[in-house]
PDB file of C-alpha atoms and ligand atoms in Angstrom:
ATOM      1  CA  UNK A   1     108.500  98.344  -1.598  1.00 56.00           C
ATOM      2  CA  UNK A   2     111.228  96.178  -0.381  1.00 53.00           C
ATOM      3  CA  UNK A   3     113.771  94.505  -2.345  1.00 64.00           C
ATOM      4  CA  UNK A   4     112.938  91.132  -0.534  1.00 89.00           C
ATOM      5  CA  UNK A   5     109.862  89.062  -2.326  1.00 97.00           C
ATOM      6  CA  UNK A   6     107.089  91.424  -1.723  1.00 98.00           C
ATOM      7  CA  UNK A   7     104.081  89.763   0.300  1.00 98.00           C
ATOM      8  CA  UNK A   8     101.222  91.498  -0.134  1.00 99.00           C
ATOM      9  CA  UNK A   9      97.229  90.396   1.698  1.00 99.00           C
ATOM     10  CA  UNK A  10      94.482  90.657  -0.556  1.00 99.00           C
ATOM     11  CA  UNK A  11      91.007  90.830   1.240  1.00 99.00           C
ATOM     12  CA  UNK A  12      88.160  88.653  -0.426  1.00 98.00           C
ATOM     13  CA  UNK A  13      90.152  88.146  -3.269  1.00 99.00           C
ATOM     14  CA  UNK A  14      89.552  84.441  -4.156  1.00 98.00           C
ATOM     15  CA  UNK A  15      87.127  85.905  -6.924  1.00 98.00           C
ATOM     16  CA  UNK A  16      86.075  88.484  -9.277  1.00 98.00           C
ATOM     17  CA  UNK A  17      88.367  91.746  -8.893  1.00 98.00           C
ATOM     18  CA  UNK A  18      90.088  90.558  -6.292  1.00 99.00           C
ATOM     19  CA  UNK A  19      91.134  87.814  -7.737  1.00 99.00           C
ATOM     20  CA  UNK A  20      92.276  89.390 -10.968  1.00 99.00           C
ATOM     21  CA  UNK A  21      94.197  91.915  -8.590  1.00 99.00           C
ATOM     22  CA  UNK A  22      96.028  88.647  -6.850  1.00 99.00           C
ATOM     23  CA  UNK A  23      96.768  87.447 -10.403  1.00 98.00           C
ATOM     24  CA  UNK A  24      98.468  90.451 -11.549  1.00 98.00           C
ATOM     25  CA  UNK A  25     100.360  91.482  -8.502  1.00 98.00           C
ATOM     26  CA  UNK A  26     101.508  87.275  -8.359  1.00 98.00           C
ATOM     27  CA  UNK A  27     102.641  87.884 -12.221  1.00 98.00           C
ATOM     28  CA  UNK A  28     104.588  90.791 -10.959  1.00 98.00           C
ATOM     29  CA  UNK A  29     106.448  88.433  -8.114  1.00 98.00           C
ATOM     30  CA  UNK A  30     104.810  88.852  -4.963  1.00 98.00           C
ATOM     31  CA  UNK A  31     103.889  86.386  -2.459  1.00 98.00           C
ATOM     32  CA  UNK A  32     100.330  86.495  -2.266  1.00 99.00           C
ATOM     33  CA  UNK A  33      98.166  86.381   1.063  1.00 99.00           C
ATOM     34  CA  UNK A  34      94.819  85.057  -0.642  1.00 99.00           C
ATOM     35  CA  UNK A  35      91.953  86.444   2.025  1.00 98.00           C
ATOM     36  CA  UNK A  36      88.241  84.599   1.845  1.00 98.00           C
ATOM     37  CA  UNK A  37      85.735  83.943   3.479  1.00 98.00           C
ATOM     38  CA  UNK A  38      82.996  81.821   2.228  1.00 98.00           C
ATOM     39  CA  UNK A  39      84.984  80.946  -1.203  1.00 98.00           C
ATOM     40  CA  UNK A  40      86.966  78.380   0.192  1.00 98.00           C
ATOM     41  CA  UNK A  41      86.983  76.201  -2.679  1.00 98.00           C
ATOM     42  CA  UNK A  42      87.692  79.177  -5.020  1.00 98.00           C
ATOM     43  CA  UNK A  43      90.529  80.392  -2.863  1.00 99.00           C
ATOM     44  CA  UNK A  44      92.257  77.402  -2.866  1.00 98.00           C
ATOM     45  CA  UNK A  45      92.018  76.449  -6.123  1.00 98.00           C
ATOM     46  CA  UNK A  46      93.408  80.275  -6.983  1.00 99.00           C
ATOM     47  CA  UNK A  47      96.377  79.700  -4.192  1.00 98.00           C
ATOM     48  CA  UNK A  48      97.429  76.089  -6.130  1.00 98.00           C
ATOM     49  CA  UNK A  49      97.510  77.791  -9.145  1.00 98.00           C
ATOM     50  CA  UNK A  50      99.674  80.181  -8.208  1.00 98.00           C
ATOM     51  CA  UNK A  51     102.308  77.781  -6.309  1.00 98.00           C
ATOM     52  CA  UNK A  52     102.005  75.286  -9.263  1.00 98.00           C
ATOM     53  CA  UNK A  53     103.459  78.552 -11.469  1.00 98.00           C
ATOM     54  CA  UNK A  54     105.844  79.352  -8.879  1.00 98.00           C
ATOM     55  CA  UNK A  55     106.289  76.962  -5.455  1.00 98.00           C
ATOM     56  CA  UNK A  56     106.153  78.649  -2.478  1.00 98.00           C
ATOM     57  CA  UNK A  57     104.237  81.358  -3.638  1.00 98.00           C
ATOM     58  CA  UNK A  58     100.604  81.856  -2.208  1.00 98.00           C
ATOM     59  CA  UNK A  59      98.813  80.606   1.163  1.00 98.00           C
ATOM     60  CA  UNK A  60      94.809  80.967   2.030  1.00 98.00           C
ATOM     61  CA  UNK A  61      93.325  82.318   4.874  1.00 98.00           C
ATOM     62  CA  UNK A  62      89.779  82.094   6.271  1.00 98.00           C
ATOM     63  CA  UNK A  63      88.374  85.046   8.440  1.00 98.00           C
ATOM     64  CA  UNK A  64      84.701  86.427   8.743  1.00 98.00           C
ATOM     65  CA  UNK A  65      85.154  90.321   8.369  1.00 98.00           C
ATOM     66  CA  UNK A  66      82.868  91.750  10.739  1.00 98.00           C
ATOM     67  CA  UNK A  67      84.719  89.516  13.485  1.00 97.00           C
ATOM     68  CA  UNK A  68      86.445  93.018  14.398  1.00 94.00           C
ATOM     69  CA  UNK A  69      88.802  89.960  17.084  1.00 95.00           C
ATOM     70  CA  UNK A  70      89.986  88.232  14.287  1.00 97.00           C
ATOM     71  CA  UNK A  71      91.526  90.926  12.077  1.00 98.00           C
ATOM     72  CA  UNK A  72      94.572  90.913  14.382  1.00 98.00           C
ATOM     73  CA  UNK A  73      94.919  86.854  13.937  1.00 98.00           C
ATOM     74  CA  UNK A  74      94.693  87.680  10.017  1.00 98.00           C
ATOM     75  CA  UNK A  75      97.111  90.057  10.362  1.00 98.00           C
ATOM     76  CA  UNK A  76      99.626  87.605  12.543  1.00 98.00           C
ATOM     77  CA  UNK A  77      98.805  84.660  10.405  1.00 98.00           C
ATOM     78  CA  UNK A  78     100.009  86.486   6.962  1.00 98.00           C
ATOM     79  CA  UNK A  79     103.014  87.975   8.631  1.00 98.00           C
ATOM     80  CA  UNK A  80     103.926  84.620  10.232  1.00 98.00           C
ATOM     81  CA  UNK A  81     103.433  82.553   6.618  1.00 98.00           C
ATOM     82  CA  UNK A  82     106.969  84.012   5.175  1.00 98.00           C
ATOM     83  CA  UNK A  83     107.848  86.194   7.848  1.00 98.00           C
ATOM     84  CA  UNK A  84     106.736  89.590   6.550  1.00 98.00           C
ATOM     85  CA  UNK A  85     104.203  92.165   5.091  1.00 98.00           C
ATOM     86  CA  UNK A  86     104.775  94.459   2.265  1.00 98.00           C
ATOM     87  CA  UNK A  87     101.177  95.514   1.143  1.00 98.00           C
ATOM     88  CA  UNK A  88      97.513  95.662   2.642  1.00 99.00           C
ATOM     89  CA  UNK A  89      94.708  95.511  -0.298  1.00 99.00           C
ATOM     90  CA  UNK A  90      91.324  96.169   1.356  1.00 99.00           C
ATOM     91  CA  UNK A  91      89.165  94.564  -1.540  1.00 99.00           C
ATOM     92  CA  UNK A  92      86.105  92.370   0.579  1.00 98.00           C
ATOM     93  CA  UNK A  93      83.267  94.055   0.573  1.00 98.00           C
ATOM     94  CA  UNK A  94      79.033  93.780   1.401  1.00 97.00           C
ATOM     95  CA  UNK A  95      77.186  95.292  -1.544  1.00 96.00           C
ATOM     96  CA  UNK A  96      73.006  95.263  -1.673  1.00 95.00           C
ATOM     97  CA  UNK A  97      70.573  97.720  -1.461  1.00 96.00           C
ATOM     98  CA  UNK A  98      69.105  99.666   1.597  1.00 98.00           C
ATOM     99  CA  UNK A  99      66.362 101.528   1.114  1.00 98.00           C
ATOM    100  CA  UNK A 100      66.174 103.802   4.291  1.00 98.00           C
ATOM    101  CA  UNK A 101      62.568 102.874   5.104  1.00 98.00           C
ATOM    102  CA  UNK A 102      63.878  99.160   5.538  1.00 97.00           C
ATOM    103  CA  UNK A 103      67.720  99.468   6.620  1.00 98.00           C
ATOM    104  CA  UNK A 104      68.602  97.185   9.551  1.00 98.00           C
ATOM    105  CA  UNK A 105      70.473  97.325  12.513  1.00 98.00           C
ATOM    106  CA  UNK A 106      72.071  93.970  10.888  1.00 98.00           C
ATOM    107  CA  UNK A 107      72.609  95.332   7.340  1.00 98.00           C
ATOM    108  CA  UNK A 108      74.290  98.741   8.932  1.00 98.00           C
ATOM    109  CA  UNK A 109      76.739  96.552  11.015  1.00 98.00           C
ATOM    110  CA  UNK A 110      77.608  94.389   7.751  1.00 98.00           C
ATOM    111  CA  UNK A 111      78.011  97.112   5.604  1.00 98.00           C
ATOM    112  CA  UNK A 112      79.795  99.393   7.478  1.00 98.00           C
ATOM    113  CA  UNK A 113      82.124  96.457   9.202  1.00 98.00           C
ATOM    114  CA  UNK A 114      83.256  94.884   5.948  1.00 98.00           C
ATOM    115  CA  UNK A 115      84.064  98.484   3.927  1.00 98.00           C
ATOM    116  CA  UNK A 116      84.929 100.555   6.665  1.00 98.00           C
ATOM    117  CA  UNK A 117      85.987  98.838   9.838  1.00 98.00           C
ATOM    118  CA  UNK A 118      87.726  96.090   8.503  1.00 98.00           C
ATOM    119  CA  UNK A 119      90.310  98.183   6.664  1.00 98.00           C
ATOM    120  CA  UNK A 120      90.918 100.752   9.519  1.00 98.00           C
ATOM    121  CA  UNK A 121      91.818  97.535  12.117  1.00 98.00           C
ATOM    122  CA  UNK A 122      93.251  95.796   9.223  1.00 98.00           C
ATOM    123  CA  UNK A 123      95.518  98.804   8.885  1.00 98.00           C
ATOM    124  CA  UNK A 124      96.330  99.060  12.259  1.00 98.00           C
ATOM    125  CA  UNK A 125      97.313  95.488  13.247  1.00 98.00           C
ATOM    126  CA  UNK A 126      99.372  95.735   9.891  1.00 98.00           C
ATOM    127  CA  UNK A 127     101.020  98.855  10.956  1.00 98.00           C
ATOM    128  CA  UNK A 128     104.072  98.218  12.436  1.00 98.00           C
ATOM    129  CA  UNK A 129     105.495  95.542   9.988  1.00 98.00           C
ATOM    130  CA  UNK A 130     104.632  97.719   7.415  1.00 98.00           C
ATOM    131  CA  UNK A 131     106.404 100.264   8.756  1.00 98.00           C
ATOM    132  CA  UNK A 132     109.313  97.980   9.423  1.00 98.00           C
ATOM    133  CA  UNK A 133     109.491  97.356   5.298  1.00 97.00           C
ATOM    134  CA  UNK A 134     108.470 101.028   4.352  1.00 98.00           C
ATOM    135  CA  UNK A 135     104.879  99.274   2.986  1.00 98.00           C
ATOM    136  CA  UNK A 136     101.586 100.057   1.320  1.00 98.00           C
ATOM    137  CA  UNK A 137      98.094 100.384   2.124  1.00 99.00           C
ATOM    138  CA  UNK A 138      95.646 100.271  -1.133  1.00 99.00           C
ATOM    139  CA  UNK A 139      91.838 100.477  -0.174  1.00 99.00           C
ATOM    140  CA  UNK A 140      89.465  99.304  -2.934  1.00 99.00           C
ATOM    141  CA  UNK A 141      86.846 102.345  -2.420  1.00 98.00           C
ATOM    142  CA  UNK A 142      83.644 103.258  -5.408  1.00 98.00           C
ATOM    143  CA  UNK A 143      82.642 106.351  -7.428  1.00 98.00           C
ATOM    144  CA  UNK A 144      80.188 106.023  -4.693  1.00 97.00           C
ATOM    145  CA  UNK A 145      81.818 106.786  -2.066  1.00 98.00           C
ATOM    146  CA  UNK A 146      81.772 110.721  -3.818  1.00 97.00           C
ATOM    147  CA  UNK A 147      78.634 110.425  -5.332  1.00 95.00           C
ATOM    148  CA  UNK A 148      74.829 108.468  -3.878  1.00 96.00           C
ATOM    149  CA  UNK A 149      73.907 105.639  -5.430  1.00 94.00           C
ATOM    150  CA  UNK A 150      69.792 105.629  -4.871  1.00 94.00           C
ATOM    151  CA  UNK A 151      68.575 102.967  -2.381  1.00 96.00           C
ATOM    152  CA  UNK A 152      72.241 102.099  -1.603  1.00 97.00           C
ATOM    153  CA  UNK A 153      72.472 105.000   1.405  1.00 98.00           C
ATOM    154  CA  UNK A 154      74.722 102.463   3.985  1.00 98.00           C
ATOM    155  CA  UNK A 155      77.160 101.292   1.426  1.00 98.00           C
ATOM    156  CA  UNK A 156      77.783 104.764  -0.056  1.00 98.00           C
ATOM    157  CA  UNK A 157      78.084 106.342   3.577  1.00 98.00           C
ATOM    158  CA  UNK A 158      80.295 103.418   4.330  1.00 99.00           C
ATOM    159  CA  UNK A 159      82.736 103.704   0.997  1.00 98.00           C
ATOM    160  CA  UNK A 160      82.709 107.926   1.864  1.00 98.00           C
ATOM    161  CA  UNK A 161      84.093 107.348   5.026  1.00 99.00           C
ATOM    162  CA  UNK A 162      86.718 104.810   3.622  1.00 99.00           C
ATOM    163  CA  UNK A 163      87.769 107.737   1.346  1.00 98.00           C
ATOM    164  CA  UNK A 164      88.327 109.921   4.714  1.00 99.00           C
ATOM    165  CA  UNK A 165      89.966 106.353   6.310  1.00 99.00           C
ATOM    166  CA  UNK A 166      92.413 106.727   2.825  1.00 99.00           C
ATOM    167  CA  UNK A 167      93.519 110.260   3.627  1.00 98.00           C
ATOM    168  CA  UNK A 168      93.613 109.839   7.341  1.00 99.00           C
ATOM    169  CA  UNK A 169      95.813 107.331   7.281  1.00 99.00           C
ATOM    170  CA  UNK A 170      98.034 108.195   4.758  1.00 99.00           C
ATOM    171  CA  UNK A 171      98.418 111.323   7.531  1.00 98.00           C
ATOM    172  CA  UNK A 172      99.110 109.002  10.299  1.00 98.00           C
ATOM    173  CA  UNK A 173     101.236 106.894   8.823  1.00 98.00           C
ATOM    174  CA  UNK A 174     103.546 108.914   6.735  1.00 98.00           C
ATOM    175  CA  UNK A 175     106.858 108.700   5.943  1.00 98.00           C
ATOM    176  CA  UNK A 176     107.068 105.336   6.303  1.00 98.00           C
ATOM    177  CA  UNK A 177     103.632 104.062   5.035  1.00 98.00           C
ATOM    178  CA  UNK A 178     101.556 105.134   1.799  1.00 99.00           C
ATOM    179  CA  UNK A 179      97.953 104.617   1.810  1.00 99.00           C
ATOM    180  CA  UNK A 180      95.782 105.594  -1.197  1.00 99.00           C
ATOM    181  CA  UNK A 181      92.876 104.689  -2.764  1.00 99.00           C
ATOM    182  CA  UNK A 182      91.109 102.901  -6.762  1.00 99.00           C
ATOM    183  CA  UNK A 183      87.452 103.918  -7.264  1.00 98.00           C
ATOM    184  CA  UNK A 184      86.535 101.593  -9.267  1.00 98.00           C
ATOM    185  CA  UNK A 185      82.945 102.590 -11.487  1.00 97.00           C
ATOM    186  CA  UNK A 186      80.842  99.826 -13.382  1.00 96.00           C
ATOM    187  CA  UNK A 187      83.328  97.084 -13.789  1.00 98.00           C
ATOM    188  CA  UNK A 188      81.544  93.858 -12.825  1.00 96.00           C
ATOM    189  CA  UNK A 189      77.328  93.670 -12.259  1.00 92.00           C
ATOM    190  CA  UNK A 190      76.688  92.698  -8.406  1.00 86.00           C
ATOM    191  CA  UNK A 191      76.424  88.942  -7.852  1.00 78.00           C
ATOM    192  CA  UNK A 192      73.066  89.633  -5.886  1.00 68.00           C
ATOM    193  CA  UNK A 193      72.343  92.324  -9.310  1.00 63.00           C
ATOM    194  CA  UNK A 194      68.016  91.930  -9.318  1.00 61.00           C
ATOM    195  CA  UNK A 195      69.257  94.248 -12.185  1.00 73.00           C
ATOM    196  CA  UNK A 196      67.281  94.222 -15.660  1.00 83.00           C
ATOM    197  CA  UNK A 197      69.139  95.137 -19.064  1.00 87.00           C
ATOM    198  CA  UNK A 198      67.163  97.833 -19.049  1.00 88.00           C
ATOM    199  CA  UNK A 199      69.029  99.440 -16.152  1.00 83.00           C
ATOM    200  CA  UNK A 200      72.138  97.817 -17.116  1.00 88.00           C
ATOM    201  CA  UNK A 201      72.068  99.961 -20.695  1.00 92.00           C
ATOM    202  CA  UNK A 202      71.121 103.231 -18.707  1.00 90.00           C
ATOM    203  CA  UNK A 203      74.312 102.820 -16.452  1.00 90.00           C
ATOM    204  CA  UNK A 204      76.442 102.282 -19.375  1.00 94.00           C
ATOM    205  CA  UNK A 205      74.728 105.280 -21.367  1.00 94.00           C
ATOM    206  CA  UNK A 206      75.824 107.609 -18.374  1.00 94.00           C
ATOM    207  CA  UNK A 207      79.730 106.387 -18.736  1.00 97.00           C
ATOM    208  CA  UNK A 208      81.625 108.205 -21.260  1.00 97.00           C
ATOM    209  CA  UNK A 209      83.548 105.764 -22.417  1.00 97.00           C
ATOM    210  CA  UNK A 210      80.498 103.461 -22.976  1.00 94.00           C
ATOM    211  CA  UNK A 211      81.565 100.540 -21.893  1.00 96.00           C
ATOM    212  CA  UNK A 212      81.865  98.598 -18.804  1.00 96.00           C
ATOM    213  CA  UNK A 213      85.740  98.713 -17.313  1.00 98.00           C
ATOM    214  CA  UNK A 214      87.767  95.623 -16.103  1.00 98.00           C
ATOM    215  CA  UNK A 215      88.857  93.585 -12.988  1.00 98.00           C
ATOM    216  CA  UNK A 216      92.313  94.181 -15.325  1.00 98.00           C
ATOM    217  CA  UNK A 217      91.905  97.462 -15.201  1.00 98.00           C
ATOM    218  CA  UNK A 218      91.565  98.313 -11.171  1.00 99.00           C
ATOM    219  CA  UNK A 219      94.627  95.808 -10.949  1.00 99.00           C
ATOM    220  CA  UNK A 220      96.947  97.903 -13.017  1.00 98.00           C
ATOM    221  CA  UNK A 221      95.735 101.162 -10.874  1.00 99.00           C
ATOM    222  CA  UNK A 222      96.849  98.993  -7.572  1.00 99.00           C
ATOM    223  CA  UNK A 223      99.916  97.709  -9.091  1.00 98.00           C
ATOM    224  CA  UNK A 224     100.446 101.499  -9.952  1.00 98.00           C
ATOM    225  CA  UNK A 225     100.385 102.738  -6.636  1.00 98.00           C
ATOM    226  CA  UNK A 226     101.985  99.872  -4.687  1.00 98.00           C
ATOM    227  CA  UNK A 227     105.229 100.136  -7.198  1.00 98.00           C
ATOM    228  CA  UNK A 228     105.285 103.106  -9.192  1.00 98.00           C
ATOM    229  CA  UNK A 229     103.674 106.116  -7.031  1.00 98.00           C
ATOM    230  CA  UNK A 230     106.637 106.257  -4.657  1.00 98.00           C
ATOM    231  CA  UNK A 231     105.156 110.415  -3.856  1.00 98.00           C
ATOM    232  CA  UNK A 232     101.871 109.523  -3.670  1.00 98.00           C
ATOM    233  CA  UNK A 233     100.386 109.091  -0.562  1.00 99.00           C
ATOM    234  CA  UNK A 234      96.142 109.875   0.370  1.00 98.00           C
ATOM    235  CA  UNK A 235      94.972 109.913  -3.099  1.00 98.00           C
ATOM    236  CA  UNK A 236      91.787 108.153  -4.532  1.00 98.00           C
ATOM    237  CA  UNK A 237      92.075 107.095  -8.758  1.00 98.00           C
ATOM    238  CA  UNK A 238      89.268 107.170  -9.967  1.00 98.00           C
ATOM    239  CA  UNK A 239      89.390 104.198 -12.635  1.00 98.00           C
ATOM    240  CA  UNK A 240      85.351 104.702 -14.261  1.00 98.00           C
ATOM    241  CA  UNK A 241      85.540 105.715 -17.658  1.00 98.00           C
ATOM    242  CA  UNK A 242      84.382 109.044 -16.979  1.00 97.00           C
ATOM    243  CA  UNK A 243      81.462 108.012 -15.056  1.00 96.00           C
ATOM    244  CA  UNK A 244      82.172 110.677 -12.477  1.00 93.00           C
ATOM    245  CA  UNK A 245      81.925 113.365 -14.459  1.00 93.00           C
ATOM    246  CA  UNK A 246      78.584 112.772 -15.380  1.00 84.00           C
ATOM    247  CA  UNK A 247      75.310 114.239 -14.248  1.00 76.00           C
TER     248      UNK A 247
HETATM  249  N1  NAP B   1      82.123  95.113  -9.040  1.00 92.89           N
HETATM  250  C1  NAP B   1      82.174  96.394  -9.379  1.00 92.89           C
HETATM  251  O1  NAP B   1      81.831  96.772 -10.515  1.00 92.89           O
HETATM  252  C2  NAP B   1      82.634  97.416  -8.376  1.00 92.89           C
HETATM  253  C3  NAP B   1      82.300  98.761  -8.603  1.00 92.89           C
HETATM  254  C4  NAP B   1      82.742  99.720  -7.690  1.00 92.89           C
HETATM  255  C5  NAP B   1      83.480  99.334  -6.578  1.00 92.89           C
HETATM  256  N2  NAP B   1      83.778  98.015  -6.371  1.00 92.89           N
HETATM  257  C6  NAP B   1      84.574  97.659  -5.192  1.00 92.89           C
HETATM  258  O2  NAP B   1      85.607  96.780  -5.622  1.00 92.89           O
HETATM  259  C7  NAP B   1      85.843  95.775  -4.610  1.00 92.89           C
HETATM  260  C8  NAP B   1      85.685  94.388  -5.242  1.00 92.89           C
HETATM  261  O3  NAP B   1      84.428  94.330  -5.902  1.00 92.89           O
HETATM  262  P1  NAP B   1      83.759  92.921  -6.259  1.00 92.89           P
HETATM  263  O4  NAP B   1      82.478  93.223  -6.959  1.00 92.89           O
HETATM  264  O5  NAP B   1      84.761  92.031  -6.867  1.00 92.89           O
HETATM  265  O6  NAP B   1      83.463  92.433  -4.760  1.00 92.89           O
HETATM  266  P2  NAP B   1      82.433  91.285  -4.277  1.00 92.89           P
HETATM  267  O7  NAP B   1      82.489  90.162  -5.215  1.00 92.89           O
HETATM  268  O8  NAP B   1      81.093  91.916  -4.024  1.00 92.89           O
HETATM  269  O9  NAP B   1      83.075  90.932  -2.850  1.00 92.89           O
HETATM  270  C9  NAP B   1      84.437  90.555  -2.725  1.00 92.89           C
HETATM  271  C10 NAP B   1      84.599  89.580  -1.611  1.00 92.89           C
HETATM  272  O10 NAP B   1      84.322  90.203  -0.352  1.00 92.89           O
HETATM  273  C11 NAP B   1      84.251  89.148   0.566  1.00 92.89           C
HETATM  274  N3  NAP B   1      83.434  89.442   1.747  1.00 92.89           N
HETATM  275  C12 NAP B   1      82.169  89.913   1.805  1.00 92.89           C
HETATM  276  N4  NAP B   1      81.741  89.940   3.094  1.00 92.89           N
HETATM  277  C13 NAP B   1      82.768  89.452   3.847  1.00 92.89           C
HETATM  278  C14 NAP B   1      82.947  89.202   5.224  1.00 92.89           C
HETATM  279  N5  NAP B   1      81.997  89.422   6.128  1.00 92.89           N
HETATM  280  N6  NAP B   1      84.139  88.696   5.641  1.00 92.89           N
HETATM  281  C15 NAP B   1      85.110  88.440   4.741  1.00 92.89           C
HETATM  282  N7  NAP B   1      85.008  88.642   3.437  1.00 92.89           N
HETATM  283  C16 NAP B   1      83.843  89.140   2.985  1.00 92.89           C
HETATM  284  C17 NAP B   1      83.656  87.948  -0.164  1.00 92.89           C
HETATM  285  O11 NAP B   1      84.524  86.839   0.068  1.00 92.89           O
HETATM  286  P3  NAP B   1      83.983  85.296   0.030  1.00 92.89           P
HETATM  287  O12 NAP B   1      83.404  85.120  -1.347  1.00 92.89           O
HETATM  288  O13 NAP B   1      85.192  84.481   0.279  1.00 92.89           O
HETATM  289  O14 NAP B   1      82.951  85.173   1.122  1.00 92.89           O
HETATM  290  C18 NAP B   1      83.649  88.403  -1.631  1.00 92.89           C
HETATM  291  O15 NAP B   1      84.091  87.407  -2.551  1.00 92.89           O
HETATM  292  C19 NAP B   1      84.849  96.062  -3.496  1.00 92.89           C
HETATM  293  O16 NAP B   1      85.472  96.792  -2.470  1.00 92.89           O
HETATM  294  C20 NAP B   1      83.768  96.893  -4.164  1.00 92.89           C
HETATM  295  O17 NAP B   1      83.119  97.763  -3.266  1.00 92.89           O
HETATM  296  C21 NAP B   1      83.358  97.054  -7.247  1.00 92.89           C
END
């Protein structure tokens, strides 16, 4: 990353882990692109917070995902706020179930537009100023991306073929542009979670470390590979507690 103030775009990130990921990558002295879409409140309570700590530091932006035509006015609207982009964070996401009997036509377009096409044309508008300031791409993918989550068949297929996206375009956009990948595990219970204790204990019981993990935690794993993994490029951490190697 550059030696100018780093401005890195965080996607959905005016809650939960994205959020936490702003935070710590704001602590750490970037200028932060906060990304929403519905959370406008949220997000600009977030981007006052953070230019009450430091002025000057943090700006909001509005876009609806699946709008595949407004990716490139995201991507001209962060540049143009200070002039540059250091770092991409794909973080937005649709998560809910899909049993195949009832997936839609609608559900396959959300899913696979808000974890999969986003970050490709994300990437691409992005790629030439990244280039410019030798920048990173970081795509928030899951364990299940590797590994079928039962009822959840769009979502997985969508977060495998963000994996491929990962190594693709660290391919296409070597020397000058790193992409990788955290796979996050069980770190926060879905907002939309119709999910009892009961199923909530027999996650847990299948993670070795027995314990949920942190938004904390997937921020130190991007943090770690936008400013410390200078020869790492196409490479997925997985950040689950073990989950993965698990039956
Ligand atoms: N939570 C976990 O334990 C867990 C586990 C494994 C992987 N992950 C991955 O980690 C990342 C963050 O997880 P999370 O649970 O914090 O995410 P989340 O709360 O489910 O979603 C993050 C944000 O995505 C945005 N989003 C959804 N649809 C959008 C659209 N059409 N256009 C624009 N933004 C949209 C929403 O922004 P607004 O609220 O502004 O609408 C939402 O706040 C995701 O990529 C997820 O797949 C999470």
């Amino acid at each position: 990353m550059s030696k100018e103030i780093p401005v890195v775009l965080i996607t959905g990130a005016a809650k939960r882990i994205g959020a936490v990921i702003a935070q710590s990558l704001h602590m750490r002295g970037c200028r932060i692109i906060v990304h929403y879409y519905h959370s406008e409140s949220t997000a600009k309570n977030l981007v006052a917070e953070f230019n009450q700590q430091r002025p000057d530091s943090a700006h909001a932006i509005c876009a609806d995902l699946t709008q595949l035509e407004r990716l490139r006015l995201l991507i001209e609207e962060s540049v143009g706020r200070w002039g540059r982009l250091d770092a991409l964070v794909n973080n937005a996401s649709s998560f809910y179930p899909t049993p195949v009997s009832k997936i839609t036509e609608e559900q396959w377009l959300d899913l696979m537009h808000t974890n999969l096409a986003a970050p490709l044309f994300l990437a691409q508008c992005a790629q030439s100023e990244l280039h410019k300031n030798h920048g990173c791409v970081v795509n928030i993918s899951d364990i299940h991306g590797e590994r079928p989550l039962k009822n959840h068949t769009v979502y997985c297929c969508a977060k495998a073929a963000q994996n491929m996206l990962t190594k693709s375009l660290a391919r296409e956009f070597a020397p000058q542009i790193r992409v990788n990948a955290v796979a996050p595990g069980a770190i926060i219970w879905p907002n939309n979670s119709s999910m009892d204790d009961k199923t909530q204990q027999q996650i847990l019981d299948r993670i070795p470390l027995n314990r949920l993990g942190t938004p904390q935690q997937i921020a130190k794993a991007v943090e770690f590979l936008l400013f410390d993994a200078s020869y790492m490029t196409g490479q997925i951490i997985y950040v689950d507690g073990g989950r993965s190697l698990q039956d």
